[in-house]
Tab-separated table of C-alpha atoms in Angstrom:
chain	number	residue	atom	x	y	z
A	1010	MET	CA	10.818	29.658	8.551
A	1011	ALA	CA	11.468	32.482	6.062
A	1012	GLY	CA	14.897	31.125	5.359
A	1013	PHE	CA	13.367	27.901	4.005
A	1014	ARG	CA	11.463	29.600	1.189
A	1015	MET	CA	12.487	28.622	-2.266
A	1016	GLY	CA	10.403	30.548	-4.689
A	1017	GLU	CA	6.871	31.729	-3.851
A	1018	GLY	CA	3.471	30.204	-3.825
A	1019	VAL	CA	2.563	26.556	-4.666
A	1020	LEU	CA	5.992	25.722	-6.104
A	1021	ARG	CA	7.923	26.494	-2.829
A	1022	ARG	CA	10.107	23.621	-1.873
A	1023	LYS	CA	11.699	22.503	1.359
A	1024	PRO	CA	15.466	22.180	0.860
A	1025	ILE	CA	16.568	18.569	1.217
A	1026	GLU	CA	19.718	19.373	3.142
A	1027	HIS	CA	17.567	21.096	5.946
A	1028	ILE	CA	14.777	18.527	6.293
A	1029	GLU	CA	16.497	16.416	8.910
A	1030	ASP	CA	17.480	19.343	11.174
A	1031	THR	CA	14.245	21.260	10.766
A	1032	GLU	CA	11.909	18.443	11.577
A	1033	ALA	CA	14.075	17.121	14.497
A	1034	GLY	CA	13.843	20.582	16.084
A	1035	GLN	CA	10.084	20.640	16.048
A	1036	GLY	CA	9.716	18.124	18.893
A	1037	ALA	CA	7.377	15.886	16.949
A	1038	GLY	CA	9.836	13.275	15.807
A	1039	LEU	CA	9.322	9.504	15.857
A	1040	VAL	CA	11.549	6.959	17.577
A	1041	ARG	CA	14.124	5.136	15.471
A	1042	SER	CA	13.891	1.521	16.427
A	1043	LEU	CA	13.439	-0.599	13.301
A	1044	GLY	CA	16.273	-2.670	11.722
A	1045	LEU	CA	16.787	-3.966	8.221
A	1046	TRP	CA	14.842	-7.275	8.571
A	1047	GLN	CA	12.021	-5.631	10.514
A	1048	LEU	CA	11.647	-3.143	7.618
A	1049	THR	CA	11.768	-5.918	5.028
A	1050	ALA	CA	9.141	-7.815	6.955
A	1051	ILE	CA	6.954	-4.721	6.906
A	1052	GLY	CA	7.494	-4.437	3.156
A	1053	VAL	CA	6.815	-8.166	2.538
A	1054	GLY	CA	3.778	-7.886	4.864
A	1055	GLY	CA	2.434	-5.098	2.830
A	1056	ILE	CA	3.025	-6.757	-0.565
A	1057	ILE	CA	2.030	-10.377	0.102
A	1058	GLY	CA	-1.548	-10.794	1.249
A	1059	ALA	CA	-4.707	-9.859	-0.450
A	1060	GLY	CA	-2.884	-10.224	-3.788
A	1061	ILE	CA	-2.381	-13.940	-3.342
A	1062	PHE	CA	-5.226	-14.879	-1.051
A	1063	THR	CA	-8.047	-12.725	-2.572
A	1064	LEU	CA	-7.188	-10.690	-5.643
A	1065	ALA	CA	-5.477	-13.528	-7.558
A	1066	GLY	CA	-8.763	-15.454	-7.499
A	1067	THR	CA	-10.916	-12.368	-8.175
A	1068	VAL	CA	-8.894	-11.396	-11.246
A	1069	ALA	CA	-8.496	-15.017	-12.571
A	1070	ASN	CA	-12.271	-15.589	-12.229
A	1071	GLY	CA	-13.504	-12.405	-13.850
A	1072	THR	CA	-10.883	-10.483	-15.744
A	1073	ALA	CA	-7.845	-12.460	-16.840
A	1074	GLY	CA	-8.186	-16.216	-16.401
A	1075	PRO	CA	-4.891	-18.049	-16.244
A	1076	ALA	CA	-3.244	-14.886	-17.585
A	1077	VAL	CA	-3.524	-13.499	-14.074
A	1078	LEU	CA	0.183	-14.564	-14.020
A	1079	ILE	CA	0.756	-11.975	-16.768
A	1080	SER	CA	-1.248	-9.399	-14.755
A	1081	PHE	CA	1.103	-9.749	-11.759
A	1082	LEU	CA	4.221	-9.710	-14.013
A	1083	VAL	CA	3.102	-6.518	-15.765
A	1084	ALA	CA	2.320	-4.854	-12.475
A	1085	GLY	CA	5.558	-6.113	-11.046
A	1086	VAL	CA	7.707	-4.630	-13.870
A	1087	ALA	CA	6.035	-1.230	-13.390
A	1088	SER	CA	6.391	-1.589	-9.628
A	1089	ALA	CA	10.128	-2.556	-9.823
A	1090	ALA	CA	10.981	0.487	-11.883
A	1091	ALA	CA	9.344	2.708	-9.267
A	1092	ALA	CA	10.835	0.702	-6.420
A	1093	LEU	CA	14.359	1.632	-7.540
A	1094	SER	CA	13.330	5.311	-7.562
A	1095	TYR	CA	11.785	4.956	-4.124
A	1096	ALA	CA	15.102	3.256	-2.901
A	1097	GLU	CA	17.188	6.220	-3.991
A	1098	PHE	CA	14.875	8.693	-2.172
A	1099	ALA	CA	14.607	6.473	0.917
A	1100	GLY	CA	18.364	6.643	1.341
A	1101	LEU	CA	18.536	10.381	0.521
A	1102	ILE	CA	15.552	11.606	2.560
A	1103	PRO	CA	15.085	9.179	5.498
A	1104	LYS	CA	11.890	10.847	6.810
A	1105	ALA	CA	8.290	9.890	7.258
A	1106	GLY	CA	5.915	10.608	4.397
A	1107	SER	CA	7.445	8.651	1.451
A	1108	ALA	CA	6.118	9.945	-1.882
A	1109	TYR	CA	4.574	12.993	-0.223
A	1110	THR	CA	7.886	14.119	1.267
A	1111	TYR	CA	9.797	13.332	-1.922
A	1112	GLY	CA	7.449	15.306	-4.146
A	1113	TYR	CA	7.332	18.165	-1.702
A	1114	ALA	CA	11.180	18.452	-1.597
A	1115	VAL	CA	11.674	18.189	-5.274
A	1116	LEU	CA	8.624	19.296	-7.266
A	1117	GLY	CA	7.089	21.754	-4.913
A	1118	GLU	CA	4.386	22.106	-2.212
A	1119	LEU	CA	1.220	21.708	-4.440
A	1120	VAL	CA	2.547	18.481	-6.007
A	1121	GLY	CA	3.543	17.098	-2.583
A	1122	TRP	CA	0.165	18.130	-1.144
A	1123	PHE	CA	-1.805	16.251	-3.794
A	1124	ILE	CA	0.209	13.110	-3.553
A	1125	GLY	CA	-0.155	13.157	0.236
A	1126	TRP	CA	-3.860	13.919	-0.150
A	1127	ASP	CA	-4.338	11.043	-2.531
A	1128	LEU	CA	-2.400	8.653	-0.329
A	1129	LEU	CA	-4.674	9.402	2.564
A	1130	LEU	CA	-7.632	8.039	0.628
A	1131	GLU	CA	-5.691	5.291	-1.255
A	1132	TYR	CA	-3.991	3.708	1.789
A	1133	THR	CA	-7.167	3.850	3.854
A	1134	ALA	CA	-9.081	2.157	1.126
A	1135	ILE	CA	-6.450	-0.544	0.854
A	1136	VAL	CA	-6.801	-1.325	4.596
A	1137	ALA	CA	-10.551	-1.695	3.990
A	1138	VAL	CA	-10.113	-3.954	0.839
A	1139	VAL	CA	-7.812	-6.279	2.758
A	1140	ALA	CA	-10.178	-6.412	5.738
A	1141	ILE	CA	-12.998	-7.423	3.343
A	1142	GLY	CA	-10.718	-10.145	1.915
A	1143	ILE	CA	-9.976	-11.586	5.315
A	1144	SER	CA	-13.675	-11.579	6.036
A	1145	GLY	CA	-14.286	-13.746	3.029
A	1146	TYR	CA	-11.833	-16.381	4.357
A	1147	PHE	CA	-13.338	-16.093	7.768
A	1148	SER	CA	-16.835	-16.813	6.383
A	1149	PHE	CA	-15.401	-19.821	4.456
A	1150	LEU	CA	-13.751	-21.135	7.640
A	1151	LEU	CA	-16.927	-20.778	9.726
A	1152	GLY	CA	-18.833	-22.601	7.106
A	1153	GLU	CA	-16.371	-25.388	7.153
A	1154	MET	CA	-16.858	-25.688	10.920
A	1155	GLY	CA	-20.645	-25.777	10.528
A	1156	LEU	CA	-21.167	-22.327	12.112
A	1157	ASP	CA	-23.766	-19.976	10.684
A	1158	LEU	CA	-23.748	-16.349	11.651
A	1159	PRO	CA	-26.653	-13.982	10.987
A	1160	ASP	CA	-26.781	-12.878	7.343
A	1161	TRP	CA	-26.909	-9.142	8.324
A	1162	MET	CA	-23.292	-9.182	9.546
A	1163	LEU	CA	-21.639	-11.147	6.813
A	1164	GLY	CA	-21.224	-8.422	4.090
A	1165	ALA	CA	-21.821	-4.943	2.802
A	1166	PRO	CA	-25.375	-4.058	1.441
A	1167	GLY	CA	-25.928	-5.579	-1.984
A	1168	THR	CA	-23.422	-8.404	-1.617
A	1169	GLY	CA	-25.864	-11.035	-0.567
A	1170	ASP	CA	-29.375	-11.698	0.733
A	1171	GLY	CA	-29.931	-9.911	4.071
A	1172	HIS	CA	-26.434	-8.437	4.185
A	1173	LYS	CA	-26.333	-5.059	6.108
A	1174	VAL	CA	-22.626	-4.745	7.178
A	1175	ASP	CA	-19.359	-6.639	7.016
A	1176	LEU	CA	-18.968	-6.536	10.765
A	1177	PHE	CA	-15.848	-8.708	10.929
A	1178	ALA	CA	-14.021	-6.514	8.469
A	1179	ALA	CA	-14.940	-3.386	10.288
A	1180	VAL	CA	-13.883	-4.683	13.704
A	1181	LEU	CA	-10.622	-5.917	12.250
A	1182	CYS	CA	-9.729	-2.341	11.029
A	1183	LEU	CA	-10.215	-1.119	14.630
A	1184	LEU	CA	-8.033	-3.935	16.033
A	1185	ILE	CA	-5.170	-3.015	13.700
A	1186	ALA	CA	-5.509	0.642	14.780
A	1187	TYR	CA	-5.262	-0.488	18.419
A	1188	LEU	CA	-2.135	-2.496	17.631
A	1189	LEU	CA	-0.419	0.513	16.020
A	1190	THR	CA	-1.135	2.671	19.024
A	1191	LEU	CA	0.958	0.367	21.208
A	1192	GLY	CA	4.145	1.681	19.731
A	1193	ILE	CA	6.212	0.905	16.669
A	1194	LYS	CA	8.650	-1.481	18.355
A	1195	ASN	CA	5.899	-3.796	19.801
A	1196	ALA	CA	3.855	-3.541	16.596
A	1197	ALA	CA	6.910	-4.416	14.442
A	1198	ARG	CA	7.643	-7.479	16.546
A	1199	PHE	CA	4.114	-8.740	15.957
A	1200	GLU	CA	4.529	-7.934	12.257
A	1201	MET	CA	7.777	-9.954	11.979
A	1202	VAL	CA	6.182	-13.044	13.553
A	1203	VAL	CA	3.129	-12.960	11.382
A	1204	VAL	CA	5.026	-12.369	8.138
A	1205	VAL	CA	7.102	-15.458	8.867
A	1206	LEU	CA	3.968	-17.517	9.371
A	1207	LYS	CA	2.408	-16.124	6.244
A	1208	VAL	CA	5.385	-16.905	4.070
A	1209	LEU	CA	5.378	-20.384	5.496
A	1210	VAL	CA	1.696	-20.816	4.536
A	1211	VAL	CA	2.374	-19.616	1.001
A	1212	LEU	CA	5.262	-22.016	0.567
A	1213	VAL	CA	3.073	-24.857	1.775
A	1214	VAL	CA	0.337	-23.780	-0.780
A	1215	ILE	CA	2.927	-23.828	-3.561
A	1216	GLY	CA	4.707	-26.961	-2.475
A	1217	VAL	CA	1.575	-29.042	-2.114
A	1218	GLY	CA	-0.463	-27.422	-4.905
A	1219	VAL	CA	2.140	-28.026	-7.592
A	1220	PHE	CA	1.354	-31.761	-7.331
A	1221	HIS	CA	-2.260	-31.162	-8.173
A	1222	ILE	CA	-1.850	-29.084	-11.360
A	1223	THR	CA	-3.836	-30.060	-14.396
A	1224	THR	CA	-2.239	-28.363	-17.437
A	1225	SER	CA	-5.484	-28.332	-19.326
A	1226	ASN	CA	-6.662	-25.669	-16.872
A	1227	TYR	CA	-4.206	-23.303	-18.518
A	1228	HIS	CA	-6.188	-23.411	-21.743
A	1229	PRO	CA	-7.234	-20.927	-22.951
A	1230	PHE	CA	-4.595	-18.824	-21.312
A	1231	PHE	CA	-6.193	-15.492	-22.476
A	1232	PRO	CA	-9.927	-16.259	-22.148
A	1233	PHE	CA	-10.693	-12.535	-21.856
A	1234	GLY	CA	-8.089	-11.427	-24.388
A	1235	VAL	CA	-4.692	-9.835	-23.896
A	1236	SER	CA	-6.469	-6.645	-22.682
A	1237	GLY	CA	-8.054	-8.621	-19.897
A	1238	ALA	CA	-4.564	-9.465	-18.531
A	1239	PHE	CA	-3.713	-5.734	-18.624
A	1240	THR	CA	-6.931	-4.783	-16.996
A	1241	GLY	CA	-6.113	-7.350	-14.366
A	1242	ALA	CA	-2.671	-5.685	-13.841
A	1243	ALA	CA	-4.306	-2.411	-13.048
A	1244	THR	CA	-6.528	-4.175	-10.515
A	1245	VAL	CA	-3.784	-6.190	-8.759
A	1246	PHE	CA	-1.292	-3.290	-8.868
A	1247	PHE	CA	-1.836	-2.376	-5.287
A	1248	ALA	CA	-0.849	-5.843	-4.312
A	1249	VAL	CA	2.728	-5.311	-5.526
A	1250	PHE	CA	3.722	-1.938	-3.906
A	1251	GLY	CA	3.628	-2.493	-0.167
A	1252	TYR	CA	7.248	-1.118	-0.130
A	1253	ASP	CA	5.725	2.287	-0.805
A	1254	ALA	CA	3.866	2.256	2.451
A	1255	MET	CA	6.828	0.659	4.231
A	1256	SER	CA	9.017	3.563	3.112
A	1257	THR	CA	6.851	5.955	5.191
A	1258	ALA	CA	8.461	4.357	8.250
A	1259	ALA	CA	11.952	5.696	7.301
A	1260	GLU	CA	11.943	8.045	10.286
A	1261	GLU	CA	11.537	4.979	12.577
A	1262	SER	CA	14.496	3.094	11.056
A	1263	LYS	CA	17.737	2.852	13.078
A	1264	ASP	CA	19.793	3.433	9.926
A	1265	ALA	CA	17.358	4.527	7.240
A	1266	GLN	CA	19.996	5.693	4.752
A	1267	ARG	CA	21.488	2.219	4.435
A	1268	HIS	CA	18.617	-0.030	5.348
A	1269	MET	CA	15.649	1.479	3.566
A	1270	PRO	CA	16.926	0.992	0.008
A	1271	LYS	CA	17.855	-2.668	0.750
A	1272	ALA	CA	14.471	-3.333	2.447
A	1273	ILE	CA	12.604	-1.985	-0.494
A	1274	ILE	CA	14.436	-4.148	-3.035
A	1275	TYR	CA	14.478	-7.289	-0.829
A	1276	SER	CA	10.741	-7.137	-0.099
A	1277	LEU	CA	9.764	-6.824	-3.796
A	1278	ILE	CA	12.030	-9.638	-4.971
A	1279	ILE	CA	10.765	-12.065	-2.309
A	1280	SER	CA	7.212	-11.114	-2.971
A	1281	MET	CA	7.248	-11.316	-6.779
A	1282	VAL	CA	8.830	-14.782	-6.738
A	1283	LEU	CA	6.003	-16.086	-4.438
A	1284	TYR	CA	3.302	-14.312	-6.523
A	1285	VAL	CA	4.328	-16.000	-9.701
A	1286	ALA	CA	4.546	-19.418	-8.212
A	1287	ALA	CA	1.237	-19.022	-6.426
A	1288	CYS	CA	-0.650	-17.828	-9.539
A	1289	LEU	CA	0.660	-20.873	-11.477
A	1290	VAL	CA	-0.564	-23.133	-8.739
A	1291	LEU	CA	-3.980	-21.576	-8.405
A	1292	THR	CA	-4.904	-21.581	-12.052
A	1293	GLY	CA	-3.400	-24.977	-12.609
A	1294	MET	CA	-5.371	-26.643	-9.818
A	1295	GLN	CA	-8.772	-25.305	-10.827
A	1296	ASN	CA	-10.378	-23.901	-13.943
A	1297	TYR	CA	-10.514	-20.194	-13.843
A	1298	LYS	CA	-14.399	-20.239	-14.101
A	1299	GLU	CA	-14.642	-22.252	-10.903
A	1300	ILE	CA	-12.125	-20.191	-8.809
A	1301	ASP	CA	-13.817	-18.554	-5.878
A	1302	PRO	CA	-13.194	-14.815	-6.192
A	1303	GLU	CA	-13.007	-14.370	-2.365
A	1304	SER	CA	-11.287	-17.453	-1.029
A	1305	GLY	CA	-9.567	-18.825	-4.183
A	1306	PHE	CA	-6.912	-21.075	-2.665
A	1307	SER	CA	-9.135	-22.607	-0.006
A	1308	THR	CA	-11.738	-23.627	-2.481
A	1309	ALA	CA	-9.054	-24.807	-4.939
A	1310	PHE	CA	-7.593	-27.219	-2.405
A	1311	LYS	CA	-11.024	-28.349	-1.359
A	1312	SER	CA	-11.824	-29.155	-4.989
A	1313	VAL	CA	-8.955	-31.674	-5.125
A	1314	GLY	CA	-9.964	-33.356	-1.909
A	1315	LEU	CA	-7.592	-31.514	0.436
A	1316	SER	CA	-10.287	-29.972	2.713
A	1317	SER	CA	-8.090	-30.122	5.850
A	1318	LEU	CA	-5.350	-28.084	4.066
A	1319	ALA	CA	-7.996	-25.763	2.800
A	1320	ASP	CA	-8.859	-24.918	6.430
A	1321	VAL	CA	-5.251	-24.330	7.254
A	1322	ILE	CA	-4.879	-22.007	4.256
A	1323	ALA	CA	-8.029	-20.072	5.385
A	1324	VAL	CA	-6.509	-19.685	8.888
A	1325	GLY	CA	-3.130	-18.687	7.349
A	1326	ALA	CA	-4.821	-16.170	5.019
A	1327	ILE	CA	-6.677	-14.555	7.895
A	1328	ILE	CA	-3.515	-14.187	9.912
A	1329	GLY	CA	-1.264	-13.408	6.969
A	1330	ILE	CA	-3.421	-10.685	5.435
A	1331	LEU	CA	-3.345	-8.850	8.733
A	1332	THR	CA	0.185	-7.752	7.859
A	1333	VAL	CA	-1.040	-5.892	4.743
A	1334	MET	CA	-3.533	-3.983	6.899
A	1335	PHE	CA	-0.694	-3.196	9.328
A	1336	THR	CA	1.692	-1.896	6.622
A	1337	PHE	CA	-0.840	0.360	4.914
A	1338	MET	CA	-2.348	1.716	8.048
A	1339	LEU	CA	1.091	2.480	9.258
A	1340	GLY	CA	1.662	4.200	5.911
A	1341	VAL	CA	-1.364	6.476	5.938
A	1342	THR	CA	-0.864	7.489	9.483
A	1343	ARG	CA	2.789	8.468	8.797
A	1344	VAL	CA	1.759	10.496	5.657
A	1345	TRP	CA	-0.911	12.242	7.684
A	1346	PHE	CA	1.606	12.915	10.480
A	1347	SER	CA	4.164	14.362	8.102
A	1348	MET	CA	1.581	16.627	6.328
A	1349	SER	CA	0.387	17.945	9.690
A	1350	ARG	CA	3.906	18.558	10.922
A	1351	ASP	CA	4.612	20.576	7.729
A	1352	GLY	CA	1.498	22.655	8.528
A	1353	LEU	CA	-0.535	21.515	5.499
A	1354	LEU	CA	-3.061	19.939	7.898
A	1355	PRO	CA	-3.841	21.052	11.466
A	1356	LYS	CA	-0.871	20.553	13.829
A	1357	TRP	CA	-3.285	18.720	16.213
A	1358	PHE	CA	-2.950	15.647	14.051
A	1359	ALA	CA	0.840	15.596	14.448
A	1360	LYS	CA	0.650	15.203	18.181
A	1361	THR	CA	2.370	11.929	19.260
A	1362	HIS	CA	1.764	9.842	22.436
A	1363	PRO	CA	4.074	11.016	25.255
A	1364	THR	CA	5.557	7.554	25.948
A	1365	ARG	CA	4.828	5.407	22.880
A	1366	HIS	CA	5.889	8.187	20.379
A	1367	VAL	CA	3.245	7.297	17.735
A	1368	PRO	CA	0.516	9.535	16.268
A	1369	THR	CA	-2.406	7.905	18.106
A	1370	ARG	CA	-4.931	10.539	16.980
A	1371	VAL	CA	-4.656	10.016	13.273
A	1372	THR	CA	-4.342	6.246	13.822
A	1373	TRP	CA	-7.744	6.099	15.454
A	1374	ILE	CA	-9.293	8.346	12.757
A	1375	VAL	CA	-7.964	6.111	9.999
A	1376	GLY	CA	-9.073	3.086	11.987
A	1377	PHE	CA	-12.679	4.254	12.069
A	1378	ALA	CA	-12.639	5.538	8.434
A	1379	SER	CA	-11.362	2.185	7.033
A	1380	ALA	CA	-13.818	0.340	9.185
A	1381	ALA	CA	-16.699	2.288	7.628
A	1382	ILE	CA	-15.462	1.543	4.086
A	1383	ALA	CA	-14.928	-2.147	4.905
A	1384	GLY	CA	-18.339	-2.479	6.580
A	1385	PHE	CA	-20.437	-0.839	3.874
A	1386	LEU	CA	-18.746	-1.110	0.431
A	1387	PRO	CA	-18.421	-4.282	-1.611
A	1388	ILE	CA	-14.783	-5.377	-2.211
A	1389	GLY	CA	-14.895	-4.380	-6.011
A	1390	GLU	CA	-15.949	-0.823	-5.226
A	1391	ALA	CA	-13.506	-0.492	-2.457
A	1392	ALA	CA	-10.593	-1.770	-4.557
A	1393	GLU	CA	-11.307	0.734	-7.230
A	1394	LEU	CA	-10.495	3.474	-4.752
A	1395	THR	CA	-6.961	2.145	-4.254
A	1396	ASN	CA	-5.227	2.380	-7.568
A	1397	ILE	CA	-5.200	5.684	-9.300
A	1398	GLY	CA	-3.561	7.725	-6.512
A	1399	ILE	CA	-0.799	5.144	-5.970
A	1400	LEU	CA	-0.030	5.099	-9.739
A	1401	LEU	CA	0.121	8.886	-9.720
A	1402	ALA	CA	2.439	8.816	-6.700
A	1403	PHE	CA	4.702	6.472	-8.652
A	1404	VAL	CA	4.714	8.949	-11.582
A	1405	VAL	CA	5.744	11.780	-9.225
A	1406	VAL	CA	8.523	9.784	-7.506
A	1407	CYS	CA	9.989	8.516	-10.803
A	1408	ALA	CA	9.823	12.064	-12.281
A	1409	ALA	CA	11.301	13.598	-9.082
A	1410	VAL	CA	14.303	11.163	-8.975
A	1411	ILE	CA	15.150	12.266	-12.500
A	1412	VAL	CA	14.857	15.957	-11.762
A	1413	LEU	CA	16.835	15.780	-8.612
A	1414	ARG	CA	19.636	13.757	-10.190
A	1415	TYR	CA	20.175	16.550	-12.678
A	1416	ARG	CA	19.433	19.421	-10.306
A	1417	GLN	CA	21.663	18.291	-7.482
A	1418	PRO	CA	23.890	15.516	-8.728
A	1419	ASP	CA	26.371	15.799	-5.926
A	1420	LEU	CA	23.944	15.091	-3.088
A	1421	PRO	CA	25.161	12.024	-0.964
A	1422	ARG	CA	23.181	9.035	-2.089
A	1423	THR	CA	23.459	5.666	-0.422
A	1424	PHE	CA	21.662	4.057	-3.380
A	1425	ARG	CA	21.476	5.329	-6.959
A	1426	THR	CA	18.739	4.197	-9.323
A	1427	PRO	CA	20.541	2.331	-12.152
A	1428	PHE	CA	20.330	3.127	-15.874
A	1429	MET	CA	19.167	6.742	-15.270
A	1430	PRO	CA	16.875	8.057	-16.628
A	1431	PHE	CA	15.690	4.937	-18.426
A	1432	VAL	CA	14.459	2.987	-15.276
A	1433	PRO	CA	12.382	5.814	-13.700
A	1434	ALA	CA	11.053	6.758	-17.276
A	1435	LEU	CA	9.837	3.181	-17.631
A	1436	GLY	CA	8.146	3.500	-14.260
A	1437	ILE	CA	6.370	6.641	-15.483
A	1438	VAL	CA	5.241	5.030	-18.737
A	1439	PHE	CA	3.960	1.884	-17.164
A	1440	SER	CA	2.136	3.752	-14.442
A	1441	ILE	CA	0.388	6.053	-16.843
A	1442	TRP	CA	-0.463	3.052	-19.035
A	1443	LEU	CA	-2.049	1.156	-16.217
A	1444	ILE	CA	-4.061	4.255	-15.238
A	1445	THR	CA	-5.735	4.066	-18.655
A	1446	PHE	CA	-7.196	0.652	-17.785
A	1447	LEU	CA	-9.081	1.869	-14.733
A	1448	GLN	CA	-12.861	2.164	-14.839
A	1449	TRP	CA	-14.530	5.533	-15.364
A	1450	GLN	CA	-16.059	5.350	-11.852
A	1451	THR	CA	-12.475	5.459	-10.505
A	1452	TRP	CA	-11.878	8.680	-12.298
A	1453	VAL	CA	-15.108	10.215	-10.949
A	1454	ARG	CA	-14.130	9.328	-7.385
A	1455	PHE	CA	-10.599	10.649	-7.937
A	1456	ALA	CA	-11.955	13.946	-9.466
A	1457	VAL	CA	-14.188	14.494	-6.437
A	1458	TRP	CA	-11.352	13.769	-3.988
A	1459	PHE	CA	-9.079	16.068	-6.057
A	1460	LEU	CA	-11.581	18.978	-5.933
A	1461	VAL	CA	-12.064	18.617	-2.225
A	1462	GLY	CA	-8.253	18.714	-1.898
A	1463	LEU	CA	-8.077	21.913	-3.856
A	1464	VAL	CA	-10.586	23.537	-1.496
A	1465	VAL	CA	-8.613	22.287	1.546
A	1466	TYR	CA	-5.222	23.393	0.198
A	1467	PHE	CA	-6.219	26.940	-0.854
A	1468	GLY	CA	-8.608	27.382	2.034
A	1469	TYR	CA	-6.161	26.265	4.736
A	1470	SER	CA	-2.825	24.601	3.784
A	1471	TYR	CA	-1.492	27.326	1.502
A	1472	ARG	CA	-1.646	29.861	4.369
A	1473	LYS	CA	-0.679	27.579	7.267
A	1474	SER	CA	2.249	25.855	5.638
A	1475	GLU	CA	5.542	25.973	7.528
A	1476	LEU	CA	6.985	27.403	4.350
A	1477	ALA	CA	4.530	30.286	4.158
A	1478	GLY	CA	6.893	32.507	6.240
A	1479	ARG	CA	4.378	33.150	9.042
């Protein structure tokens, strides 16, 4: 591997033109079986879910009020700027790993390492947050059916009287891990079917709910001030970047260079249109003070006498949010797989199943880790783990696309980010701005994870890297 060294130390980079040949020759590749609409479904599946069915209610009730609409729009603008940068890289470097791989190839090993290291935590936490959100709808549905489960299994410690563990959320994480171990082709078929069902449920919510809007519920529009809307944007941000996790599946796409950029853009456009419409309906149907932070739409429809539809929404939410868990668990396992294949983590993790060709070892590890977070942390604390690393990944990708455009302008690009460098620069500014709205506890957790990452990198990864010239 000595021929791959570009500079010494932590700034060494893997040449883009050699990534495909090098990794294909290592015998640890994944199977290319996903088409354009399967990729788009994975993207939509990752974006639409907890944002509509859980976080919209949480942010409307406690942070932004009706201005939750602005929260989603602000997050969407920042996300769109980054999405165009991801689209360029996805067509240029069609390999697993997403932001980790892009950062490694353009900005150097240390930058790539920390983005990958952050994403391991962020994506795992997102899986847990979504599982907790589904659990809230599950509890609502059981209550509507007159079924009472023991208090100890209904939530994390501190979330209610007698709560010991959110058992349903934890088990759900393990079920998604099992699904992913069956092989990407079978798992993607499941994802496609469930995404279609989920979009239909959202369309029903919007189509019926619009007739029950009371315009007085929109006043005051900024009950927590404009800053509340921006704080809400930082909170809901993870609900508008499922395409990021979807891009980690580039190595499993039949024609990644053409399909990945399109899938990223399609999935974001579809999702943002549905988000805006759903937020208008939710805050128009019910006063923001009365919106249930865990099962907002179900309780909103129940409040206007549509209890039967509320039950349908709860079932749809449970099924639909599964796709978010699927997308992000897929994402974290592919980032982990890529880092291990590059030697930055033990090669043992990069071992794929002999017939299903998926990294089953890391999938089960992520499954149990997310189950632990979902079972024992309240949704608010778990959600705070999900934002800062993703925002930093956006900063790195947007910066890298600018650097690479000027460093190697003649590389074959199937998609080019428009209005260079304004669009990626906008993504950088928005992402840094949103970071400033995060709570201090988030910074503490990030700092601890960062320091652990430093120890791991200099204690193991720096010496074991494929680019170390061993």
